[in-house]
């Protein structure tokens, strides 16, 4: 057997990439003048909205003695630590008051900062920017700016519906992501009598091309087994439907389906919570079914079913992974997973050396598999 036909050993490193935006919480769960706990990349955060509705994200640890801030008082503007009552501006983390200071003590209160993160609300989610770890400078770290805005869903008309779904997976970020881009599990995991059976398995051929920080499954007529496609067929001639799927570091999968003036667009993220836990958030926008009373529910139902099937599968997989088995990736079905690992290490290498990232793909590639 030629060497190339051997499966490739692949260990996941579970490394979580900093210097990117991550989804933290659904926006509709974060109300004004309230605080919520969230964890991203093992960093405990306190997230909330000020009295004008603007979201914020602070490290959930007081720069004085590390007390979690989420148990403190929040008046819609400043957050008061429950231990010694230091007060911080929630947007930039700047200290406003240290109650123990006497009037002749000259400590520069405004030079002290609780860690704060850039925070934006987009397409129904609160996004938080996680910067590269900075050298420790206890309590004096000014807020950093994010180099770019948080990702958003591409939309093709002014009016559209928006919905989200989420599921927690007890696996590390790598397994979460390669599970998301894995084309071969469909017939086995996503069976349903109203959808497909394992007998609908057939050979497929898809073209991929490199894009900055990721790869694209080039515009094509979608798989007859794809969920939005089945619904779109109710609207448009099958041949006029095209779909494009992108994967972009660190964790973004976008899918765009267009059929004439109708469109469906989604941005799915897999977010590292801890080293052994991730969360998948699917946010979709579409202009189909706006007139049809059950359309949104139908779409949500289909997606909820899929996400739940994936979640249950990864829960079982986590049992197997407990004992660190050897893993392998095969061609062509696992090629996207290989690209993911290669992109990740190329990104880290570029960061380490300061030189431009070397993309692992040199040009378009056609992959074949059965699913
Ligand atoms: S620990 Fe927060 S004020 Fe002292
Ligand atoms: Fe799946």
Short mmCIF file of C-alpha atoms and ligand atoms in Angstrom, two decimals:
data_model
loop_
_atom_site.label_atom_id
_atom_site.label_comp_id
_atom_site.label_asym_id
_atom_site.label_seq_id
_atom_site.Cartn_x
_atom_site.Cartn_y
_atom_site.Cartn_z
CA UNK A 1 0.00 0.00 0.00
CA UNK A 2 1.45 3.40 -0.89
CA UNK A 3 2.34 5.43 2.12
CA UNK A 4 -0.16 8.13 1.24
CA UNK A 5 -3.06 5.78 1.75
CA UNK A 6 -2.26 5.27 5.39
CA UNK A 7 -4.45 7.17 7.80
CA UNK A 8 -2.74 10.09 9.42
CA UNK A 9 -2.27 10.06 13.16
CA UNK A 10 -3.59 13.21 14.65
CA UNK A 11 -3.66 14.32 18.23
CA UNK A 12 -5.78 17.30 19.20
CA UNK A 13 -3.91 19.93 21.18
CA UNK A 14 -7.06 21.62 22.50
CA UNK A 15 -5.19 24.87 22.23
CA UNK A 16 -7.50 27.85 22.44
CA UNK A 17 -6.64 30.73 20.12
CA UNK A 18 -6.44 34.22 21.58
CA UNK A 19 -6.63 37.46 19.63
CA UNK A 20 -10.15 36.79 18.34
CA UNK A 21 -13.78 37.63 19.05
CA UNK A 22 -15.92 34.95 20.69
CA UNK A 23 -19.64 34.65 21.29
CA UNK A 24 -20.37 34.86 25.02
CA UNK A 25 -24.12 35.00 25.66
CA UNK A 26 -27.36 35.34 23.70
CA UNK A 27 -28.29 39.03 23.83
CA UNK A 28 -31.88 38.36 24.83
CA UNK A 29 -30.71 36.80 28.10
CA UNK A 30 -28.78 39.88 29.18
CA UNK A 31 -31.08 42.56 30.60
CA UNK A 32 -30.24 46.10 31.71
CA UNK A 33 -28.69 46.74 35.11
CA UNK A 34 -27.95 43.02 35.58
CA UNK A 35 -24.77 40.95 35.62
CA UNK A 36 -24.12 37.40 34.42
CA UNK A 37 -21.27 34.97 34.73
CA UNK A 38 -19.70 33.54 31.60
CA UNK A 39 -16.50 31.64 30.83
CA UNK A 40 -14.51 31.92 27.62
CA UNK A 41 -11.18 30.15 27.08
CA UNK A 42 -11.08 29.36 30.81
CA UNK A 43 -11.35 33.07 31.60
CA UNK A 44 -14.12 33.90 34.07
CA UNK A 45 -16.07 36.96 32.96
CA UNK A 46 -18.87 39.08 34.30
CA UNK A 47 -21.11 40.34 31.53
CA UNK A 48 -23.97 42.78 31.72
CA UNK A 49 -25.72 45.82 30.32
CA UNK A 50 -25.56 49.34 31.65
CA UNK A 51 -28.69 51.37 32.17
CA UNK A 52 -28.66 52.55 28.56
CA UNK A 53 -28.55 48.92 27.36
CA UNK A 54 -24.91 48.93 26.25
CA UNK A 55 -23.19 45.60 27.00
CA UNK A 56 -19.89 45.18 28.84
CA UNK A 57 -17.50 42.40 29.80
CA UNK A 58 -15.09 42.47 32.74
CA UNK A 59 -12.77 39.87 34.18
CA UNK A 60 -14.64 38.34 37.05
CA UNK A 61 -11.86 39.06 39.54
CA UNK A 62 -11.29 42.26 41.48
CA UNK A 63 -7.80 43.71 40.88
CA UNK A 64 -7.50 44.28 44.64
CA UNK A 65 -7.69 40.78 46.08
CA UNK A 66 -9.32 38.71 43.37
CA UNK A 67 -12.87 38.67 44.64
CA UNK A 68 -15.36 37.66 41.93
CA UNK A 69 -17.15 40.84 40.92
CA UNK A 70 -20.38 39.15 39.84
CA UNK A 71 -21.60 39.08 43.45
CA UNK A 72 -21.21 42.83 43.87
CA UNK A 73 -23.58 45.72 43.46
CA UNK A 74 -24.23 47.18 40.05
CA UNK A 75 -26.09 50.46 39.71
CA UNK A 76 -26.27 50.44 35.91
CA UNK A 77 -23.02 52.39 35.63
CA UNK A 78 -20.42 51.30 38.18
CA UNK A 79 -19.80 47.91 39.71
CA UNK A 80 -18.93 47.69 43.40
CA UNK A 81 -16.76 44.82 44.62
CA UNK A 82 -18.46 42.93 47.45
CA UNK A 83 -15.23 42.65 49.51
CA UNK A 84 -13.97 46.21 50.15
CA UNK A 85 -16.36 48.23 48.03
CA UNK A 86 -13.96 49.43 45.34
CA UNK A 87 -15.99 50.75 42.42
CA UNK A 88 -15.22 50.28 38.75
CA UNK A 89 -16.57 51.73 35.53
CA UNK A 90 -18.01 48.70 33.73
CA UNK A 91 -16.95 49.76 30.22
CA UNK A 92 -13.27 50.44 30.71
CA UNK A 93 -12.71 48.88 34.14
CA UNK A 94 -11.28 52.08 35.58
CA UNK A 95 -11.46 52.35 39.35
CA UNK A 96 -13.75 55.16 40.53
CA UNK A 97 -13.61 54.87 44.29
CA UNK A 98 -11.71 53.17 47.10
CA UNK A 99 -13.82 53.69 50.22
CA UNK A 100 -10.99 52.97 52.72
CA UNK A 101 -8.85 55.92 51.56
CA UNK A 102 -8.74 58.93 53.87
CA UNK A 103 -8.81 62.37 52.30
CA UNK A 104 -5.06 62.96 52.83
CA UNK A 105 -4.06 59.68 51.13
CA UNK A 106 -2.98 60.29 47.57
CA UNK A 107 -3.20 56.87 45.90
CA UNK A 108 -4.12 57.49 42.26
CA UNK A 109 -7.39 55.60 42.10
CA UNK A 110 -7.90 56.29 38.40
CA UNK A 111 -4.67 54.45 37.56
CA UNK A 112 -6.19 51.18 38.75
CA UNK A 113 -8.19 49.03 36.35
CA UNK A 114 -10.26 45.90 36.59
CA UNK A 115 -9.60 43.86 33.45
CA UNK A 116 -12.11 44.77 30.77
CA UNK A 117 -12.72 43.29 27.34
CA UNK A 118 -14.01 44.83 24.13
CA UNK A 119 -17.64 43.81 23.90
CA UNK A 120 -20.15 44.11 21.05
CA UNK A 121 -23.68 43.04 20.36
CA UNK A 122 -24.18 41.47 16.94
CA UNK A 123 -26.93 39.41 15.38
CA UNK A 124 -28.47 38.50 18.71
CA UNK A 125 -25.28 37.70 20.62
CA UNK A 126 -22.91 39.46 22.98
CA UNK A 127 -19.40 39.01 21.57
CA UNK A 128 -16.27 39.44 23.66
CA UNK A 129 -12.76 39.98 22.35
CA UNK A 130 -10.13 37.78 23.98
CA UNK A 131 -6.70 39.40 23.52
CA UNK A 132 -3.38 37.63 23.60
CA UNK A 133 -2.26 37.27 27.20
CA UNK A 134 -0.43 40.40 28.29
CA UNK A 135 2.47 40.47 30.74
CA UNK A 136 1.13 40.79 34.26
CA UNK A 137 0.93 44.31 35.59
CA UNK A 138 -1.28 44.00 38.61
CA UNK A 139 -4.34 46.15 38.34
CA UNK A 140 -2.89 48.80 36.04
CA UNK A 141 -3.91 47.33 32.72
CA UNK A 142 -5.81 49.80 30.60
CA UNK A 143 -8.48 48.32 28.34
CA UNK A 144 -7.26 47.21 24.94
CA UNK A 145 -8.99 47.86 21.64
CA UNK A 146 -10.02 45.06 19.33
CA UNK A 147 -8.24 45.27 15.97
CA UNK A 148 -11.47 44.67 14.05
CA UNK A 149 -15.22 44.54 14.65
CA UNK A 150 -16.92 41.31 15.75
CA UNK A 151 -17.96 38.97 12.90
CA UNK A 152 -21.44 39.30 11.54
CA UNK A 153 -23.86 37.36 9.41
CA UNK A 154 -24.04 38.38 5.80
CA UNK A 155 -27.53 39.57 4.87
CA UNK A 156 -29.02 40.23 1.46
CA UNK A 157 -32.16 42.25 2.23
CA UNK A 158 -33.35 44.75 4.84
CA UNK A 159 -36.02 42.54 6.31
CA UNK A 160 -35.19 39.14 7.69
CA UNK A 161 -35.75 36.77 10.56
CA UNK A 162 -33.06 35.85 13.04
CA UNK A 163 -32.92 32.84 15.34
CA UNK A 164 -30.32 31.03 17.38
CA UNK A 165 -29.70 27.63 18.87
CA UNK A 166 -27.01 26.50 21.26
CA UNK A 167 -25.66 23.31 22.73
CA UNK A 168 -22.82 22.54 25.11
CA UNK A 169 -20.46 19.75 24.16
CA UNK A 170 -18.21 17.99 26.68
CA UNK A 171 -15.25 17.86 24.27
CA UNK A 172 -12.32 20.16 23.58
CA UNK A 173 -12.51 22.87 20.93
CA UNK A 174 -10.75 20.77 18.27
CA UNK A 175 -13.27 17.94 18.47
CA UNK A 176 -16.10 20.47 18.45
CA UNK A 177 -14.78 22.07 15.28
CA UNK A 178 -13.83 18.98 13.33
CA UNK A 179 -17.22 17.52 14.25
CA UNK A 180 -18.79 20.58 12.67
CA UNK A 181 -16.92 20.22 9.38
CA UNK A 182 -17.09 16.44 9.17
CA UNK A 183 -19.10 15.35 6.10
CA UNK A 184 -19.12 11.61 6.79
CA UNK A 185 -21.17 11.39 9.97
CA UNK A 186 -24.41 12.60 8.39
CA UNK A 187 -25.89 9.28 7.33
CA UNK A 188 -25.20 7.75 10.75
CA UNK A 189 -25.88 10.55 13.18
CA UNK A 190 -28.53 12.58 11.39
CA UNK A 191 -31.03 9.91 10.48
CA UNK A 192 -34.72 10.57 10.73
CA UNK A 193 -37.55 8.96 8.82
CA UNK A 194 -38.70 12.37 7.54
CA UNK A 195 -35.21 13.34 6.54
CA UNK A 196 -32.89 10.68 5.31
CA UNK A 197 -31.75 7.19 6.04
CA UNK A 198 -28.36 5.60 5.74
CA UNK A 199 -29.54 4.28 2.38
CA UNK A 200 -29.53 7.78 0.92
CA UNK A 201 -25.72 7.68 1.09
CA UNK A 202 -24.09 8.51 -2.24
CA UNK A 203 -20.84 9.73 -3.69
CA UNK A 204 -20.18 13.44 -3.57
CA UNK A 205 -17.58 15.68 -5.06
CA UNK A 206 -16.95 19.21 -3.79
CA UNK A 207 -14.52 21.94 -4.73
CA UNK A 208 -12.59 23.79 -2.07
CA UNK A 209 -10.43 26.85 -2.29
CA UNK A 210 -8.21 28.75 0.14
CA UNK A 211 -9.50 32.02 1.62
CA UNK A 212 -7.73 34.22 4.18
CA UNK A 213 -7.50 32.29 7.47
CA UNK A 214 -9.64 29.46 6.15
CA UNK A 215 -11.15 27.58 3.25
CA UNK A 216 -14.30 27.70 1.19
CA UNK A 217 -16.49 25.02 -0.24
CA UNK A 218 -17.08 26.81 -3.51
CA UNK A 219 -20.53 27.89 -4.65
CA UNK A 220 -22.40 24.81 -5.73
CA UNK A 221 -25.87 23.34 -5.85
CA UNK A 222 -26.37 22.11 -2.29
CA UNK A 223 -26.47 18.50 -1.27
CA UNK A 224 -29.97 17.10 -1.60
CA UNK A 225 -29.62 16.14 2.06
CA UNK A 226 -29.02 19.68 3.31
CA UNK A 227 -31.74 21.08 5.55
CA UNK A 228 -32.20 24.62 4.27
CA UNK A 229 -31.96 23.30 0.73
CA UNK A 230 -34.96 21.02 1.17
CA UNK A 231 -36.95 23.99 2.39
CA UNK A 232 -35.68 26.31 -0.33
CA UNK A 233 -36.76 23.89 -3.00
CA UNK A 234 -40.30 24.83 -2.09
CA UNK A 235 -39.52 28.31 -3.43
CA UNK A 236 -37.19 28.04 -6.31
CA UNK A 237 -36.10 25.90 -9.11
CA UNK A 238 -33.50 23.45 -7.76
CA UNK A 239 -30.86 24.52 -10.30
CA UNK A 240 -31.02 28.17 -9.31
CA UNK A 241 -30.05 27.39 -5.71
CA UNK A 242 -26.41 27.88 -4.78
CA UNK A 243 -24.64 27.55 -1.49
CA UNK A 244 -21.23 28.59 -0.21
CA UNK A 245 -19.71 27.32 3.01
CA UNK A 246 -16.67 28.93 4.59
CA UNK A 247 -14.55 27.96 7.55
CA UNK A 248 -12.46 30.74 9.06
CA UNK A 249 -10.16 30.64 12.09
CA UNK A 250 -10.61 30.45 14.95
CA UNK A 251 -14.08 28.89 14.92
CA UNK A 252 -16.40 30.37 12.30
CA UNK A 253 -18.50 28.46 9.82
CA UNK A 254 -20.67 30.50 7.51
CA UNK A 255 -23.21 29.06 5.14
CA UNK A 256 -24.97 31.14 2.54
CA UNK A 257 -27.74 29.78 0.38
CA UNK A 258 -29.33 31.92 -2.29
CA UNK A 259 -32.22 31.27 -4.60
CA UNK A 260 -33.23 34.33 -6.54
CA UNK A 261 -34.40 36.94 -4.05
CA UNK A 262 -34.63 34.40 -1.26
CA UNK A 263 -31.67 33.72 0.96
CA UNK A 264 -30.60 31.88 4.06
CA UNK A 265 -27.41 32.76 5.88
CA UNK A 266 -25.94 31.29 9.03
CA UNK A 267 -22.92 31.83 11.21
CA UNK A 268 -22.08 28.90 13.43
CA UNK A 269 -19.35 29.16 16.05
CA UNK A 270 -17.75 26.62 18.34
CA UNK A 271 -16.56 28.43 21.42
CA UNK A 272 -13.96 27.09 23.82
CA UNK A 273 -15.30 27.34 27.36
CA UNK A 274 -12.63 25.27 29.08
CA UNK A 275 -10.04 22.79 27.82
CA UNK A 276 -12.60 20.03 27.93
CA UNK A 277 -15.78 21.81 27.06
CA UNK A 278 -17.08 23.84 24.14
CA UNK A 279 -20.38 25.31 23.03
CA UNK A 280 -21.91 25.45 19.60
CA UNK A 281 -24.02 28.47 18.66
CA UNK A 282 -25.92 28.46 15.40
CA UNK A 283 -27.34 31.82 14.40
CA UNK A 284 -29.35 31.97 11.21
CA UNK A 285 -30.87 34.84 9.27
CA UNK A 286 -33.26 34.35 6.36
CA UNK A 287 -35.94 36.06 4.36
CA UNK A 288 -37.92 32.94 3.51
CA UNK A 289 -41.13 32.12 5.32
CA UNK A 290 -41.60 35.66 6.50
CA UNK A 291 -45.20 35.36 5.40
CA UNK A 292 -45.60 31.73 6.44
CA UNK A 293 -46.65 31.29 10.08
CA UNK A 294 -44.74 28.10 10.87
CA UNK A 295 -41.69 28.67 8.72
CA UNK A 296 -39.38 29.88 11.47
CA UNK A 297 -40.54 27.12 13.79
CA UNK A 298 -40.03 24.52 11.12
CA UNK A 299 -36.50 25.72 10.43
CA UNK A 300 -35.72 25.87 14.14
CA UNK A 301 -37.14 22.41 14.63
CA UNK A 302 -34.95 20.95 11.91
CA UNK A 303 -31.82 22.66 13.23
CA UNK A 304 -32.57 21.87 16.85
CA UNK A 305 -32.86 18.22 15.93
CA UNK A 306 -29.50 18.27 14.11
CA UNK A 307 -27.68 20.12 16.87
CA UNK A 308 -29.11 17.77 19.50
CA UNK A 309 -27.96 14.75 17.48
CA UNK A 310 -24.46 16.22 17.30
CA UNK A 311 -24.47 17.05 21.00
CA UNK A 312 -25.50 13.54 21.98
CA UNK A 313 -22.87 12.06 19.69
CA UNK A 314 -20.11 14.19 21.19
CA UNK A 315 -21.28 13.32 24.68
CA UNK A 316 -20.74 9.65 23.83
CA UNK A 317 -17.45 10.43 22.07
CA UNK A 318 -16.22 12.19 25.23
CA UNK A 319 -16.49 8.83 27.05
CA UNK A 320 -14.15 7.27 24.51
CA UNK A 321 -11.74 10.20 24.60
CA UNK A 322 -11.30 10.02 28.37
CA UNK A 323 -8.47 7.56 28.03
CA UNK A 324 -6.57 9.41 25.30
CA UNK A 325 -6.91 6.92 22.45
CA UNK A 326 -4.89 7.30 19.25
CA UNK A 327 -6.89 9.13 16.63
CA UNK A 328 -6.60 9.27 12.87
CA UNK A 329 -7.76 11.35 9.95
CA UNK A 330 -8.38 9.83 6.53
CA UNK A 331 -8.64 11.25 3.01
CA UNK A 332 -10.78 12.69 1.64
CA UNK A 333 -13.51 12.87 4.24
CA UNK A 334 -11.24 14.22 6.98
CA UNK A 335 -9.28 16.58 4.76
CA UNK A 336 -11.14 19.67 6.05
CA UNK A 337 -10.16 18.57 9.57
CA UNK A 338 -6.52 18.31 8.45
CA UNK A 339 -6.72 21.80 6.98
CA UNK A 340 -8.10 23.06 10.27
CA UNK A 341 -5.09 21.72 12.19
CA UNK A 342 -2.71 23.05 9.54
CA UNK A 343 -4.35 26.49 9.56
CA UNK A 344 -4.13 26.60 13.30
CA UNK A 345 -0.44 25.80 13.39
CA UNK A 346 0.29 28.16 10.46
CA UNK A 347 -1.50 30.92 12.36
CA UNK A 348 0.52 30.26 15.52
CA UNK A 349 3.74 30.07 13.56
CA UNK A 350 3.03 33.42 11.85
CA UNK A 351 2.33 34.97 15.22
CA UNK A 352 5.50 33.56 16.70
CA UNK A 353 7.73 34.74 13.86
CA UNK A 354 5.88 37.91 12.90
CA UNK A 355 5.90 36.85 9.24
CA UNK A 356 2.75 36.49 7.09
CA UNK A 357 0.75 33.31 7.56
CA UNK A 358 1.62 30.48 5.17
CA UNK A 359 -1.68 29.08 3.96
CA UNK A 360 -1.66 25.26 3.95
CA UNK A 361 -3.58 25.12 0.65
CA UNK A 362 -1.76 26.25 -2.48
CA UNK A 363 -4.89 26.37 -4.65
CA UNK A 364 -8.29 24.82 -5.34
CA UNK A 365 -8.78 21.16 -4.38
CA UNK A 366 -11.54 18.71 -5.24
CA UNK A 367 -12.54 16.25 -2.53
CA UNK A 368 -14.66 13.13 -2.90
CA UNK A 369 -16.48 11.13 -0.28
CA UNK A 370 -19.68 9.18 0.26
CA UNK A 371 -22.31 10.56 2.59
S1 LIG B 1 -11.14 42.44 46.71
FE1 LIG B 1 -12.35 43.83 45.65
S2 LIG B 1 -12.31 45.59 46.82
FE2 LIG B 1 -10.97 44.27 47.85
FE1 LIG B 2 -23.65 16.99 12.53
#
